[in-house]
mmCIF file of C-alpha atoms in Angstrom:
data_model
loop_
_atom_site.group_PDB
_atom_site.id
_atom_site.type_symbol
_atom_site.label_atom_id
_atom_site.label_comp_id
_atom_site.label_asym_id
_atom_site.label_seq_id
_atom_site.Cartn_x
_atom_site.Cartn_y
_atom_site.Cartn_z
ATOM 1 C CA MET A 1 -4.949 -0.977 36.358
ATOM 2 C CA ARG A 2 -8.369 -3.178 35.798
ATOM 3 C CA MET A 3 -8.986 -1.302 32.584
ATOM 4 C CA ILE A 4 -5.627 -1.620 31.042
ATOM 5 C CA ASP A 5 -5.767 -5.426 31.767
ATOM 6 C CA ASN A 6 -9.331 -5.328 30.224
ATOM 7 C CA VAL A 7 -7.682 -3.585 26.782
ATOM 8 C CA ARG A 8 -4.848 -5.978 26.833
ATOM 9 C CA THR A 9 -7.042 -9.438 27.323
ATOM 10 C CA VAL A 10 -9.212 -8.064 24.339
ATOM 11 C CA LEU A 11 -6.207 -7.477 22.136
ATOM 12 C CA ARG A 12 -4.345 -10.932 23.042
ATOM 13 C CA GLU A 13 -7.731 -12.725 22.375
ATOM 14 C CA ASN A 14 -7.791 -10.976 19.106
ATOM 15 C CA TRP A 15 -4.310 -10.219 18.013
ATOM 16 C CA LYS A 16 -4.442 -11.532 14.605
ATOM 17 C CA THR A 17 -7.684 -9.585 13.835
ATOM 18 C CA TYR A 18 -5.714 -6.393 15.724
ATOM 19 C CA LEU A 19 -3.257 -6.435 12.887
ATOM 20 C CA ILE A 20 -5.337 -7.469 10.236
ATOM 21 C CA THR A 21 -7.339 -3.991 11.014
ATOM 22 C CA ASN A 22 -4.417 -2.296 11.334
ATOM 23 C CA LEU A 23 -2.834 -2.959 7.867
ATOM 24 C CA VAL A 24 -6.518 -2.497 6.176
ATOM 25 C CA VAL A 25 -7.401 0.916 7.308
ATOM 26 C CA TYR A 26 -3.682 2.469 7.297
ATOM 27 C CA SER A 27 -3.526 1.148 3.682
ATOM 28 C CA THR A 28 -6.632 2.175 2.868
ATOM 29 C CA LEU A 29 -5.241 6.008 3.998
ATOM 30 C CA VAL A 30 -2.308 5.388 2.033
ATOM 31 C CA MET A 31 -3.904 4.444 -1.283
ATOM 32 C CA THR A 32 -6.275 6.978 -0.860
ATOM 33 C CA MET A 33 -3.568 9.286 -0.473
ATOM 34 C CA ILE A 34 -1.929 8.158 -3.458
ATOM 35 C CA ALA A 35 -5.310 8.158 -6.127
ATOM 36 C CA ALA A 36 -5.668 11.813 -4.377
ATOM 37 C CA VAL A 37 -2.071 13.155 -6.300
ATOM 38 C CA TYR A 38 -2.605 11.047 -9.474
ATOM 39 C CA VAL A 39 -6.151 10.805 -10.445
ATOM 40 C CA PRO A 40 -7.516 14.143 -11.260
ATOM 41 C CA GLY A 41 -10.547 15.366 -9.615
ATOM 42 C CA ILE A 42 -10.671 13.242 -6.932
ATOM 43 C CA ARG A 43 -8.672 15.488 -4.187
ATOM 44 C CA ASP A 44 -10.409 18.652 -5.071
ATOM 45 C CA ALA A 45 -13.881 16.437 -4.598
ATOM 46 C CA GLY A 46 -12.349 15.279 -1.193
ATOM 47 C CA LEU A 47 -11.419 19.147 -0.316
ATOM 48 C CA GLY A 48 -14.970 20.151 -1.238
ATOM 49 C CA ALA A 49 -16.238 17.604 1.048
ATOM 50 C CA THR A 50 -14.153 18.703 3.946
ATOM 51 C CA GLU A 51 -15.263 22.385 3.271
ATOM 52 C CA ALA A 52 -18.799 21.084 3.807
ATOM 53 C CA PHE A 53 -18.098 19.071 7.015
ATOM 54 C CA LEU A 54 -16.133 21.919 8.177
ATOM 55 C CA SER A 55 -18.607 24.727 7.820
ATOM 56 C CA SER A 56 -21.280 22.366 10.056
ATOM 57 C CA PRO A 57 -22.226 23.688 13.380
ATOM 58 C CA GLY A 58 -20.124 21.487 15.853
ATOM 59 C CA ALA A 59 -17.150 21.633 13.487
ATOM 60 C CA ALA A 60 -17.166 25.426 13.036
ATOM 61 C CA ALA A 61 -17.494 25.773 16.926
ATOM 62 C CA VAL A 62 -13.822 23.703 16.839
ATOM 63 C CA LEU A 63 -12.449 25.959 14.398
ATOM 64 C CA GLU A 64 -13.766 28.806 16.506
ATOM 65 C CA ALA A 65 -11.825 27.244 19.601
ATOM 66 C CA TYR A 66 -8.335 26.813 17.622
ATOM 67 C CA THR A 67 -8.826 30.780 15.756
ATOM 68 C CA ARG A 68 -9.114 32.295 19.471
ATOM 69 C CA GLY A 69 -5.939 30.033 20.642
ATOM 70 C CA SER A 70 -7.877 28.651 23.662
ATOM 71 C CA ILE A 71 -5.416 25.349 24.122
ATOM 72 C CA VAL A 72 -8.168 23.893 26.815
ATOM 73 C CA GLN A 73 -11.246 24.534 25.180
ATOM 74 C CA ALA A 74 -9.945 23.502 21.775
ATOM 75 C CA ALA A 75 -8.118 20.224 22.953
ATOM 76 C CA ALA A 76 -11.377 19.655 24.894
ATOM 77 C CA LEU A 77 -13.863 19.914 21.619
ATOM 78 C CA THR A 78 -11.663 18.180 19.182
ATOM 79 C CA PHE A 79 -11.625 15.371 22.358
ATOM 80 C CA LEU A 80 -15.417 15.529 22.100
ATOM 81 C CA GLY A 81 -16.044 15.594 18.645
ATOM 82 C CA ASN A 82 -13.610 12.550 17.543
ATOM 83 C CA LEU A 83 -14.706 10.064 20.719
ATOM 84 C CA LEU A 84 -18.466 11.354 20.395
ATOM 85 C CA PHE A 85 -18.799 11.433 16.701
ATOM 86 C CA ALA A 86 -15.818 9.949 14.689
ATOM 87 C CA SER A 87 -15.909 6.888 17.064
ATOM 88 C CA LEU A 88 -19.231 6.318 19.008
ATOM 89 C CA ALA A 89 -21.882 7.593 16.701
ATOM 90 C CA THR A 90 -20.310 6.676 13.170
ATOM 91 C CA THR A 91 -18.420 3.717 14.384
ATOM 92 C CA THR A 92 -19.873 1.701 17.264
ATOM 93 C CA LEU A 93 -23.446 2.565 18.179
ATOM 94 C CA PRO A 94 -24.337 2.038 14.214
ATOM 95 C CA SER A 95 -22.334 -1.435 14.409
ATOM 96 C CA LEU A 96 -24.709 -2.055 17.313
ATOM 97 C CA CYS A 97 -27.619 -1.903 15.303
ATOM 98 C CA ILE A 98 -26.305 -3.258 12.167
ATOM 99 C CA PRO A 99 -23.426 -5.554 12.906
ATOM 100 C CA TYR A 100 -19.966 -4.984 11.087
ATOM 101 C CA VAL A 101 -21.014 -1.681 9.378
ATOM 102 C CA GLY A 102 -18.714 0.214 11.866
ATOM 103 C CA VAL A 103 -16.031 -1.462 9.332
ATOM 104 C CA LEU A 104 -17.649 0.415 6.486
ATOM 105 C CA THR A 105 -17.613 3.801 8.113
ATOM 106 C CA THR A 106 -13.948 4.043 9.490
ATOM 107 C CA LEU A 107 -12.787 2.845 5.971
ATOM 108 C CA GLY A 108 -15.059 5.649 4.477
ATOM 109 C CA ARG A 109 -13.070 8.198 7.175
ATOM 110 C CA ALA A 110 -10.073 7.096 5.970
ATOM 111 C CA VAL A 111 -10.692 7.889 2.351
ATOM 112 C CA PHE A 112 -12.763 11.381 3.811
ATOM 113 C CA ILE A 113 -9.237 12.012 5.540
ATOM 114 C CA GLY A 114 -6.992 11.018 2.993
ATOM 115 C CA LEU A 115 -8.173 12.848 -0.084
ATOM 116 C CA PRO A 116 -7.863 16.362 1.013
ATOM 117 C CA THR A 117 -4.783 15.369 3.598
ATOM 118 C CA ALA A 118 -2.753 13.982 0.273
ATOM 119 C CA PRO A 119 0.348 16.482 -0.699
ATOM 120 C CA THR A 120 0.988 17.742 -3.624
ATOM 121 C CA THR A 121 3.304 20.329 -3.329
ATOM 122 C CA LEU A 122 6.615 20.636 -1.650
ATOM 123 C CA SER A 123 5.371 22.476 1.267
ATOM 124 C CA GLU A 124 2.676 20.347 1.588
ATOM 125 C CA VAL A 125 4.898 17.613 2.026
ATOM 126 C CA ILE A 126 7.171 19.056 4.531
ATOM 127 C CA THR A 127 3.602 19.952 6.199
ATOM 128 C CA PHE A 128 2.334 16.391 6.082
ATOM 129 C CA LEU A 129 5.518 15.068 7.096
ATOM 130 C CA VAL A 130 5.506 16.777 10.389
ATOM 131 C CA PHE A 131 1.733 15.965 11.106
ATOM 132 C CA ALA A 132 2.172 12.586 10.209
ATOM 133 C CA PRO A 133 3.052 10.877 13.189
ATOM 134 C CA VAL A 134 -0.445 13.068 15.022
ATOM 135 C CA LEU A 135 -2.490 11.618 12.230
ATOM 136 C CA VAL A 136 -1.374 8.114 12.895
ATOM 137 C CA ILE A 137 -2.098 7.956 16.197
ATOM 138 C CA GLU A 138 -5.211 9.678 15.666
ATOM 139 C CA PHE A 139 -5.806 6.880 13.333
ATOM 140 C CA GLN A 140 -5.120 4.429 16.333
ATOM 141 C CA ALA A 141 -8.405 5.326 18.202
ATOM 142 C CA TYR A 142 -10.200 4.425 14.753
ATOM 143 C CA VAL A 143 -9.065 1.094 14.150
ATOM 144 C CA LEU A 144 -9.568 0.163 17.891
ATOM 145 C CA ALA A 145 -13.550 1.132 17.393
ATOM 146 C CA MET A 146 -13.081 -0.840 14.070
ATOM 147 C CA LEU A 147 -11.919 -3.765 15.925
ATOM 148 C CA GLY A 148 -14.948 -3.607 18.470
ATOM 149 C CA ALA A 149 -16.947 -3.634 15.638
ATOM 150 C CA ILE A 150 -15.609 -6.574 14.464
ATOM 151 C CA ILE A 151 -15.414 -8.200 17.687
ATOM 152 C CA HIS A 152 -18.955 -7.487 18.422
ATOM 153 C CA GLY A 153 -20.189 -8.937 14.836
ATOM 154 C CA ARG A 154 -18.195 -11.804 15.077
ATOM 155 C CA SER A 155 -19.646 -12.821 19.112
ATOM 156 C CA THR A 156 -23.347 -12.340 17.975
ATOM 157 C CA PHE A 157 -22.961 -14.757 14.820
ATOM 158 C CA ASP A 158 -20.415 -17.110 15.118
ATOM 159 C CA ASP A 159 -17.894 -17.455 18.351
ATOM 160 C CA ARG A 160 -20.378 -17.543 21.077
ATOM 161 C CA ARG A 161 -23.059 -19.579 19.455
ATOM 162 C CA GLN A 162 -20.609 -22.393 18.645
ATOM 163 C CA HIS A 163 -19.833 -22.545 22.642
ATOM 164 C CA GLY A 164 -23.599 -22.732 22.926
ATOM 165 C CA SER A 165 -24.388 -19.508 23.891
ATOM 166 C CA SER A 166 -27.928 -17.737 22.675
ATOM 167 C CA ARG A 167 -27.105 -15.104 20.138
ATOM 168 C CA ALA A 168 -28.541 -12.322 22.629
ATOM 169 C CA GLY A 169 -25.824 -13.426 25.000
ATOM 170 C CA GLY A 170 -23.137 -13.703 21.686
ATOM 171 C CA TYR A 171 -24.738 -10.080 21.247
ATOM 172 C CA LEU A 172 -24.091 -8.977 25.218
ATOM 173 C CA ALA A 173 -20.511 -10.410 25.306
ATOM 174 C CA GLY A 174 -19.685 -8.488 22.014
ATOM 175 C CA VAL A 175 -21.152 -5.241 23.745
ATOM 176 C CA ARG A 176 -18.894 -5.840 26.942
ATOM 177 C CA ASP A 177 -15.441 -6.610 24.522
ATOM 178 C CA THR A 178 -15.960 -3.526 22.740
ATOM 179 C CA LEU A 179 -16.586 -1.441 25.503
ATOM 180 C CA ARG A 180 -13.522 -2.953 27.315
ATOM 181 C CA LEU A 181 -11.563 -1.035 24.268
ATOM 182 C CA TYR A 182 -12.949 2.230 24.953
ATOM 183 C CA PRO A 183 -10.295 3.590 27.740
ATOM 184 C CA ALA A 184 -7.649 2.798 25.536
ATOM 185 C CA ILE A 185 -9.699 4.756 22.640
ATOM 186 C CA ILE A 186 -10.100 7.497 25.423
ATOM 187 C CA ALA A 187 -6.748 7.641 25.864
ATOM 188 C CA VAL A 188 -5.640 7.988 22.116
ATOM 189 C CA LEU A 189 -8.077 10.523 21.421
ATOM 190 C CA LEU A 190 -6.683 12.611 24.335
ATOM 191 C CA VAL A 191 -3.327 12.723 23.690
ATOM 192 C CA VAL A 192 -3.893 13.468 20.023
ATOM 193 C CA ALA A 193 -6.278 16.430 21.279
ATOM 194 C CA PHE A 194 -3.792 17.889 23.100
ATOM 195 C CA ILE A 195 -0.790 17.886 20.406
ATOM 196 C CA GLU A 196 -3.098 19.190 18.278
ATOM 197 C CA ALA A 197 -3.873 21.766 20.260
ATOM 198 C CA THR A 198 -0.568 22.837 21.357
ATOM 199 C CA THR A 199 0.644 22.641 18.122
ATOM 200 C CA SER A 200 -2.101 24.874 16.404
ATOM 201 C CA TRP A 201 -1.283 27.285 19.496
ATOM 202 C CA LEU A 202 2.407 27.363 19.154
ATOM 203 C CA ALA A 203 1.971 27.589 15.169
ATOM 204 C CA HIS A 204 0.090 30.873 15.687
#
């Protein structure tokens, strides 16, 4: 319960930023999909980048688990990949080194995923509509990670210093607020991983 209260407290104190972050991230995702449909060559570039990513050792291991039809392993690897890579390694940790950089990486992820995901045929539209709720839920985890990056940067440079705290104190306060969001990020990614693994198993 305390973890839930911590998440609620951070969201309540930063609700305007949270709403704006949602708007920016999902708008970027949608606009990227629209551009992929109407601008020649962009979607192909996105598909090529996705194929290159999926050929990497980590992604290949996840795909292999899905191919074997192992729900538990596929869900576990999907969860770990989304948590360790998409949330921690490319959003939170870089932002602790360079404040606010997680904003750029999250928007970049929206573009990276939006390009190959954009449907261009009727069958792709149907498939997209089926899986769209999962994509929306998954991106909520990335929105929360981006929110953490914004809170951390703001705490380091603005809010805490205005109240007499040192920059180091503001930095650490931002880290604490970011960590308070991670129970929600973990919960969202667990749900998404289970849904994706189960859906893939049923499809085969």
